[in-house]
Amino acid sequence: MPIVNLKVLGTLSDEQKRELTRRFTEDLYEVADKPPEYTYVVIEEIPFSNWGHKGKLFSDM
Amino acid sequence: MPIVNLKVLGTLSDEQKRELTRRFTEDLYEVADKPPEYTYVVIEEIPFSNWGHKGKLFSDM
Amino acid sequence: MPIVNLKVLGTLSDEQKRELTRRFTEDLYEVADKPPEYTYVVIEEIPFSNWGHKGKLFSDM
Amino acid sequence: MPIVNLKVLGTLSDEQKRELTRRFTEDLYEVADKPPEYTYVVIEEIPFSNWGHKGKLFSDM
Amino acid sequence: MPIVNLKVLGTLSDEQKRELTRRFTEDLYEVADKPPEYTYVVIEEIPFSNWGHKGKLFSDM
Amino acid sequence: MPIVNLKVLGTLSDEQKRELTRRFTEDLYEVADKPPEYTYVVIEEIPFSNWGHKGKLFSDM
């Protein structure tokens, strides 16, 4: 029953989302025996102006 | 002091959001005695291309 | 494909968790036609010393 | 290694996001000795129709 | 700047956590060119009595 | 209506949690005019064996 929530800075292509979903699901099956039919992957793409690091927004770097 | 965070695939109508908020808040009051003035419900609508299941994106199914 | 993440202050009894899970799942089916086999409910119980409101921890109130 | 996830109702200006990021990062350094290079701040702006309180959506108040 | 938040039902061994962290980080690098030094993986292990599916708690199944 | 969710590696003392809650709530009031009575701060303390960075668990570093 795994839920993978991925937050990334900026956007991903559909091909990247597809491949990350495939791999994360496979990792959970191979490493922890979690059946793919129970694995959810939710991807959140965060704008540069909404993510800070070292006290600054990425949109200011 | 409950926070309900609902993630759904695709979108909901305003009427569905309104009714889910009303019911979740009522459930928490009736079942666990949580006063409605302390309950927050936050709804996140996730695009089909950002939610994976069984190793595939919903936008590919 | 809904995921309900509930954060509550303090603990809930098993009976309260059972009934909230049953109701949230039913709400999503009745209001938004989400089949119960796709609904996950994850409950997080947060200690009083880890939840703040109005600038104070609940453990200090 | 702190991650601060801020959910706000409605939107913030870039200047508000910038200043909140700066302060949260500084707070974590001053209070808990967390080096700024390890602190992530992620800001999520939630529409009025997706946030409920007291059983009602903010868009209905 | 990716953050991977994994919620699993029950517990994982240290070896499973280690290997999942290694793979998720590698996936993000290979698929989306995210440098490992920016990737955080946070694993949350949820008790059977706090996770519901199909309207029932796993502790009741 | 802000919700601040802070995830930290390891534990914080009660005094640190108290002071971070006070400051985050004040920041939101001063910067974004959010009244303290609407601000929730939820602190999650993550064990070293459940947080990975650069592909490794902190418990292995």
Coordinates of C-alpha atoms in Angstrom, one line a residue:
Chain A
M1 CA 0.0 0.0 0.0
P2 CA 2.6 2.5 -0.8
I3 CA 2.0 6.2 -1.8
V4 CA 4.8 8.0 -3.4
N5 CA 4.5 11.8 -3.4
L6 CA 7.1 13.5 -5.5
K7 CA 7.5 17.2 -5.4
V8 CA 9.8 18.6 -8.1
L9 CA 11.0 22.1 -8.9
G10 CA 9.6 23.3 -12.2
T11 CA 8.0 20.9 -14.7
L12 CA 8.6 17.4 -16.0
S13 CA 7.8 16.1 -19.4
D14 CA 5.1 13.4 -19.8
E15 CA 7.8 11.0 -20.7
Q16 CA 9.7 11.8 -17.5
K17 CA 6.6 11.4 -15.4
R18 CA 5.8 8.1 -17.2
E19 CA 9.3 6.7 -16.6
L20 CA 9.6 7.8 -13.0
T21 CA 6.2 6.2 -12.2
R22 CA 7.3 3.0 -13.9
R23 CA 10.6 2.9 -11.9
F24 CA 9.3 3.9 -8.5
T25 CA 6.6 1.2 -8.8
E26 CA 9.2 -1.4 -9.9
D27 CA 11.6 -0.3 -7.1
L28 CA 8.9 -0.9 -4.5
Y29 CA 8.1 -4.3 -5.9
E30 CA 11.7 -5.5 -6.2
V31 CA 12.9 -4.0 -2.9
A32 CA 10.0 -4.3 -0.6
D33 CA 7.6 -6.8 -2.4
K34 CA 4.9 -4.2 -2.8
P35 CA 2.5 -5.3 -5.6
P36 CA 2.2 -2.6 -8.3
E37 CA -1.6 -2.6 -8.1
Y38 CA -1.3 -1.0 -4.6
T39 CA 1.2 1.7 -5.5
Y40 CA 0.1 5.2 -6.2
V41 CA 2.6 7.8 -7.5
V42 CA 1.5 11.5 -7.2
I43 CA 3.7 14.1 -8.9
E44 CA 3.5 17.8 -7.9
E45 CA 5.3 20.3 -10.0
I46 CA 6.2 23.4 -8.0
P47 CA 6.9 26.8 -9.7
F48 CA 10.3 28.4 -9.2
S49 CA 8.6 31.3 -7.3
N50 CA 7.1 28.8 -4.7
W51 CA 10.3 26.9 -3.7
G52 CA 12.9 28.4 -1.5
H53 CA 16.4 27.1 -0.7
K54 CA 19.1 28.8 1.5
G55 CA 16.5 31.5 2.3
K56 CA 16.0 32.5 -1.3
L57 CA 13.3 31.7 -3.9
F58 CA 14.6 29.8 -7.0
S59 CA 13.0 32.5 -9.1
D60 CA 15.4 35.0 -7.6
M61 CA 18.5 32.9 -8.3
Chain B
M1 CA -7.8 20.3 15.4
P2 CA -8.2 18.1 12.4
I3 CA -6.8 18.8 9.0
V4 CA -8.2 16.7 6.1
N5 CA -6.1 16.7 3.0
L6 CA -7.9 15.1 0.1
K7 CA -6.1 14.4 -3.2
V8 CA -8.4 13.3 -6.1
L9 CA -7.6 12.3 -9.6
G10 CA -9.0 14.9 -12.0
T11 CA -11.4 17.6 -11.0
L12 CA -14.4 17.9 -8.7
S13 CA -17.4 20.3 -9.2
D14 CA -17.9 23.1 -6.7
E15 CA -21.0 21.2 -5.5
Q16 CA -18.9 18.1 -4.9
K17 CA -16.3 20.0 -3.0
R18 CA -19.0 21.7 -0.9
E19 CA -20.7 18.5 0.0
L20 CA -17.5 16.6 0.8
T21 CA -16.3 19.4 3.0
R22 CA -19.7 19.5 4.8
R23 CA -19.6 15.7 5.3
F24 CA -16.0 15.3 6.4
T25 CA -16.5 18.0 9.0
E26 CA -19.7 16.4 10.2
D27 CA -18.0 13.0 10.4
L28 CA -15.2 14.4 12.5
Y29 CA -17.7 16.0 14.9
E30 CA -20.0 13.0 15.2
V31 CA -17.3 10.3 15.4
A32 CA -14.5 12.0 17.2
D33 CA -16.2 15.1 18.8
K34 CA -14.0 17.5 16.8
P35 CA -15.7 20.9 16.7
P36 CA -16.3 22.2 13.2
E37 CA -14.6 25.5 13.9
Y38 CA -11.3 23.6 14.2
T39 CA -11.6 21.4 11.1
Y40 CA -9.8 22.4 7.9
V41 CA -10.4 20.5 4.6
V42 CA -7.9 21.1 1.8
I43 CA -8.7 19.6 -1.6
E44 CA -6.0 19.0 -4.2
E45 CA -7.1 18.1 -7.8
I46 CA -4.3 16.1 -9.5
P47 CA -4.1 16.0 -13.3
F48 CA -4.3 12.5 -15.0
S49 CA -0.7 13.0 -16.2
N50 CA 0.5 13.4 -12.7
W51 CA -1.0 10.3 -11.0
G52 CA 0.4 6.9 -11.6
H53 CA -1.1 3.5 -10.6
K54 CA 0.3 0.0 -11.4
G55 CA 3.3 1.7 -12.8
K56 CA 1.4 3.7 -15.4
L57 CA 0.1 7.2 -15.6
F58 CA -3.7 7.6 -15.8
S59 CA -3.3 9.8 -18.8
D60 CA -1.9 6.7 -20.6
M61 CA -4.7 4.3 -19.6
Chain C
M1 CA -8.3 7.5 -6.9
P2 CA -8.7 9.5 -3.8
I3 CA -6.2 9.7 -1.0
V4 CA -7.6 11.1 2.3
N5 CA -4.8 12.2 4.7
L6 CA -6.2 13.1 8.1
K7 CA -4.0 14.7 10.7
V8 CA -5.6 14.9 14.2
L9 CA -4.4 16.4 17.4
G10 CA -3.8 13.6 20.0
T11 CA -5.0 10.1 19.5
L12 CA -8.1 8.4 18.2
S13 CA -9.5 5.0 19.4
D14 CA -9.5 2.2 16.9
E15 CA -13.3 2.4 16.8
Q16 CA -13.0 6.1 15.8
K17 CA -10.5 5.3 13.1
R18 CA -12.7 2.5 11.8
E19 CA -15.8 4.7 11.6
L20 CA -14.0 7.7 10.1
T21 CA -12.5 5.4 7.4
R22 CA -15.9 3.9 6.7
R23 CA -17.6 7.3 6.4
F24 CA -14.9 9.1 4.4
T25 CA -14.9 6.3 1.9
E26 CA -18.7 6.3 1.7
D27 CA -18.8 10.1 1.3
L28 CA -16.4 9.9 -1.7
Y29 CA -18.6 7.2 -3.3
E30 CA -21.9 9.0 -2.7
V31 CA -20.8 12.5 -3.5
A32 CA -18.2 12.0 -6.2
D33 CA -18.7 8.4 -7.4
K34 CA -15.3 7.3 -6.3
P35 CA -15.3 3.5 -6.0
P36 CA -14.2 2.3 -2.4
E37 CA -11.5 0.0 -3.9
Y38 CA -9.6 3.1 -5.0
T39 CA -9.9 5.1 -1.8
Y40 CA -7.0 5.2 0.7
V41 CA -7.4 6.8 4.1
V42 CA -4.2 7.6 6.1
I43 CA -4.5 8.8 9.7
E44 CA -1.7 10.7 11.4
E45 CA -2.0 11.3 15.2
I46 CA 0.1 14.3 16.2
P47 CA 1.2 14.8 19.8
F48 CA 0.1 17.9 21.7
S49 CA 3.7 19.1 21.8
N50 CA 4.0 19.0 18.0
W51 CA 0.9 21.1 17.0
G52 CA 0.8 24.8 17.4
H53 CA -2.2 27.2 17.1
K54 CA -2.2 31.0 17.7
G55 CA 1.5 30.8 18.1
K56 CA 1.4 28.4 21.0
L57 CA 1.8 24.6 21.3
F58 CA -1.2 22.7 22.5
S59 CA 0.9 21.1 25.2
D60 CA 1.3 24.6 26.7
M61 CA -2.3 25.5 26.7
Chain D
M1 CA 17.5 18.9 6.9
P2 CA 14.2 20.7 7.4
I3 CA 11.4 20.9 4.9
V4 CA 8.8 23.6 5.5
N5 CA 5.6 23.1 3.5
L6 CA 3.3 26.1 3.7
K7 CA -0.3 25.9 2.5
V8 CA -2.1 29.3 2.3
L9 CA -5.6 30.2 1.3
G10 CA -5.5 32.2 -1.9
T11 CA -2.3 33.7 -3.3
L12 CA 0.8 35.4 -2.0
S13 CA 2.8 38.1 -3.8
D14 CA 6.4 37.2 -4.9
E15 CA 7.6 39.7 -2.2
Q16 CA 5.6 37.8 0.5
K17 CA 6.9 34.5 -0.7
R18 CA 10.5 35.9 -0.7
E19 CA 10.2 37.3 2.8
L20 CA 8.5 34.2 4.3
T21 CA 11.2 32.0 2.8
R22 CA 13.9 34.2 4.2
R23 CA 12.3 34.3 7.7
F24 CA 11.4 30.6 8.0
T25 CA 15.0 29.7 7.0
E26 CA 16.4 32.2 9.5
D27 CA 14.1 30.9 12.3
L28 CA 15.3 27.4 11.8
Y29 CA 18.9 28.5 11.9
E30 CA 18.5 30.7 15.0
V31 CA 16.2 28.4 17.0
A32 CA 17.4 24.9 16.0
D33 CA 20.8 25.4 14.4
K34 CA 19.7 24.2 11.0
P35 CA 22.0 25.4 8.3
P36 CA 20.2 27.4 5.6
E37 CA 21.7 25.2 2.8
Y38 CA 19.7 22.3 4.1
T39 CA 16.3 24.1 4.4
Y40 CA 13.7 23.8 1.7
V41 CA 10.5 25.9 1.8
V42 CA 7.7 24.8 -0.5
I43 CA 4.6 27.1 -0.8
E44 CA 1.3 25.9 -2.0
E45 CA -1.5 28.4 -2.8
I46 CA -4.9 26.9 -2.5
P47 CA -7.9 28.3 -4.2
F48 CA -10.9 29.5 -2.1
S49 CA -13.1 26.8 -3.7
N50 CA -10.7 24.1 -2.4
W51 CA -10.4 25.0 1.2
G52 CA -13.1 24.3 3.7
H53 CA -13.6 25.5 7.3
K54 CA -16.5 24.9 9.7
G55 CA -18.0 22.7 7.0
K56 CA -18.1 25.4 4.3
L57 CA -15.9 26.3 1.4
F58 CA -14.2 29.8 1.6
S59 CA -15.6 30.5 -1.8
D60 CA -19.1 30.3 -0.3
M61 CA -18.4 32.6 2.7
Chain E
M1 CA 15.2 19.9 -6.0
P2 CA 13.1 16.9 -5.6
I3 CA 11.4 15.7 -2.4
V4 CA 10.2 12.1 -2.4
N5 CA 7.7 11.3 0.4
L6 CA 7.0 7.6 0.7
K7 CA 4.2 6.4 2.9
V8 CA 4.1 2.6 3.4
L9 CA 1.8 0.3 5.3
G10 CA 3.6 -1.2 8.2
T11 CA 7.4 -1.1 8.5
L12 CA 10.4 -1.5 6.3
S13 CA 13.8 -2.9 7.3
D14 CA 16.8 -0.6 7.3
E15 CA 18.1 -2.5 4.3
Q16 CA 14.9 -1.8 2.4
K17 CA 14.9 1.9 3.3
R18 CA 18.5 2.1 2.2
E19 CA 17.9 0.5 -1.1
L20 CA 14.7 2.4 -1.9
T21 CA 16.5 5.7 -1.1
R22 CA 19.4 4.7 -3.4
R23 CA 17.1 3.8 -6.3
F24 CA 14.7 6.7 -6.0
T25 CA 17.6 9.1 -6.0
E26 CA 19.2 7.3 -9.0
D27 CA 15.9 7.3 -10.9
L28 CA 15.6 11.0 -10.5
Y29 CA 19.1 11.5 -11.8
E30 CA 18.8 9.2 -14.8
V31 CA 15.3 10.2 -15.8
A32 CA 15.1 13.8 -15.0
D33 CA 18.7 14.9 -14.5
K34 CA 18.2 15.8 -10.8
P35 CA 21.5 15.9 -9.0
P36 CA 21.6 13.5 -6.0
E37 CA 22.7 16.3 -3.7
Y38 CA 19.4 18.0 -4.1
T39 CA 17.2 14.9 -3.6
Y40 CA 15.5 14.2 -0.2
V41 CA 13.7 11.0 0.5
V42 CA 11.4 10.9 3.5
I43 CA 9.9 7.6 4.5
E44 CA 6.8 7.4 6.7
E45 CA 5.8 4.0 8.1
I46 CA 2.0 3.9 8.9
P47 CA 0.6 1.4 11.4
F48 CA -2.1 -1.1 10.1
S49 CA -4.6 0.6 12.4
N50 CA -4.1 4.0 10.7
W51 CA -4.5 3.0 7.0
G52 CA -7.9 2.3 5.5
H53 CA -8.8 0.8 2.1
K54 CA -12.2 0.0 0.7
G55 CA -13.7 1.6 3.9
K56 CA -11.9 -0.8 6.3
L57 CA -8.7 -0.5 8.4
F58 CA -6.0 -2.9 7.4
S59 CA -5.8 -4.0 11.1
D60 CA -9.4 -5.4 10.7
M61 CA -8.6 -7.4 7.5
Chain F
M1 CA -5.8 30.1 6.9
P2 CA -2.2 29.0 6.8
I3 CA -1.0 25.5 7.6
V4 CA 2.8 25.1 8.2
N5 CA 4.0 21.6 8.1
L6 CA 7.6 21.3 9.2
K7 CA 9.5 18.1 8.8
V8 CA 12.9 17.9 10.6
L9 CA 15.6 15.3 10.8
G10 CA 15.8 13.9 14.3
T11 CA 14.1 15.5 17.2
L12 CA 13.5 19.0 18.6
S13 CA 13.3 20.1 22.2
D14 CA 10.0 21.4 23.5
E15 CA 11.6 24.8 23.8
Q16 CA 12.6 24.7 20.1
K17 CA 9.1 23.6 19.0
R18 CA 7.6 26.4 21.1
E19 CA 9.8 29.1 19.7
L20 CA 9.5 27.9 16.0
T21 CA 5.7 27.9 16.4
R22 CA 5.8 31.4 17.8
R23 CA 8.0 32.7 15.1
F24 CA 6.3 31.0 12.1
T25 CA 3.0 32.3 13.3
E26 CA 4.4 35.8 13.8
D27 CA 6.1 35.7 10.3
L28 CA 2.8 34.9 8.7
Y29 CA 1.1 37.8 10.5
E30 CA 3.8 40.4 9.8
V31 CA 4.5 39.4 6.2
A32 CA 1.1 38.3 4.9
D33 CA -1.4 39.6 7.4
K34 CA -2.5 36.1 8.4
P35 CA -4.2 36.3 11.8
P36 CA -2.6 34.0 14.4
E37 CA -5.9 32.3 15.2
Y38 CA -6.0 30.8 11.8
T39 CA -2.4 29.5 11.7
Y40 CA -1.7 25.8 12.4
V41 CA 1.9 24.6 12.8
V42 CA 2.4 20.8 12.6
I43 CA 5.9 19.5 13.4
E44 CA 7.0 16.0 12.2
E45 CA 10.2 14.6 13.6
I46 CA 11.7 12.1 11.2
P47 CA 14.2 9.4 12.4
F48 CA 17.7 9.3 10.9
S49 CA 16.9 5.9 9.3
N50 CA 13.9 7.3 7.5
W51 CA 15.5 10.3 5.8
G52 CA 17.8 10.0 2.8
H53 CA 20.0 12.5 1.1
K54 CA 22.4 12.0 -1.9
G55 CA 21.1 8.5 -2.1
K56 CA 22.0 7.5 1.4
L57 CA 20.2 7.3 4.7
F58 CA 21.4 9.8 7.4
S59 CA 21.7 6.8 9.8
D60 CA 24.5 5.5 7.5
M61 CA 26.4 8.8 7.3

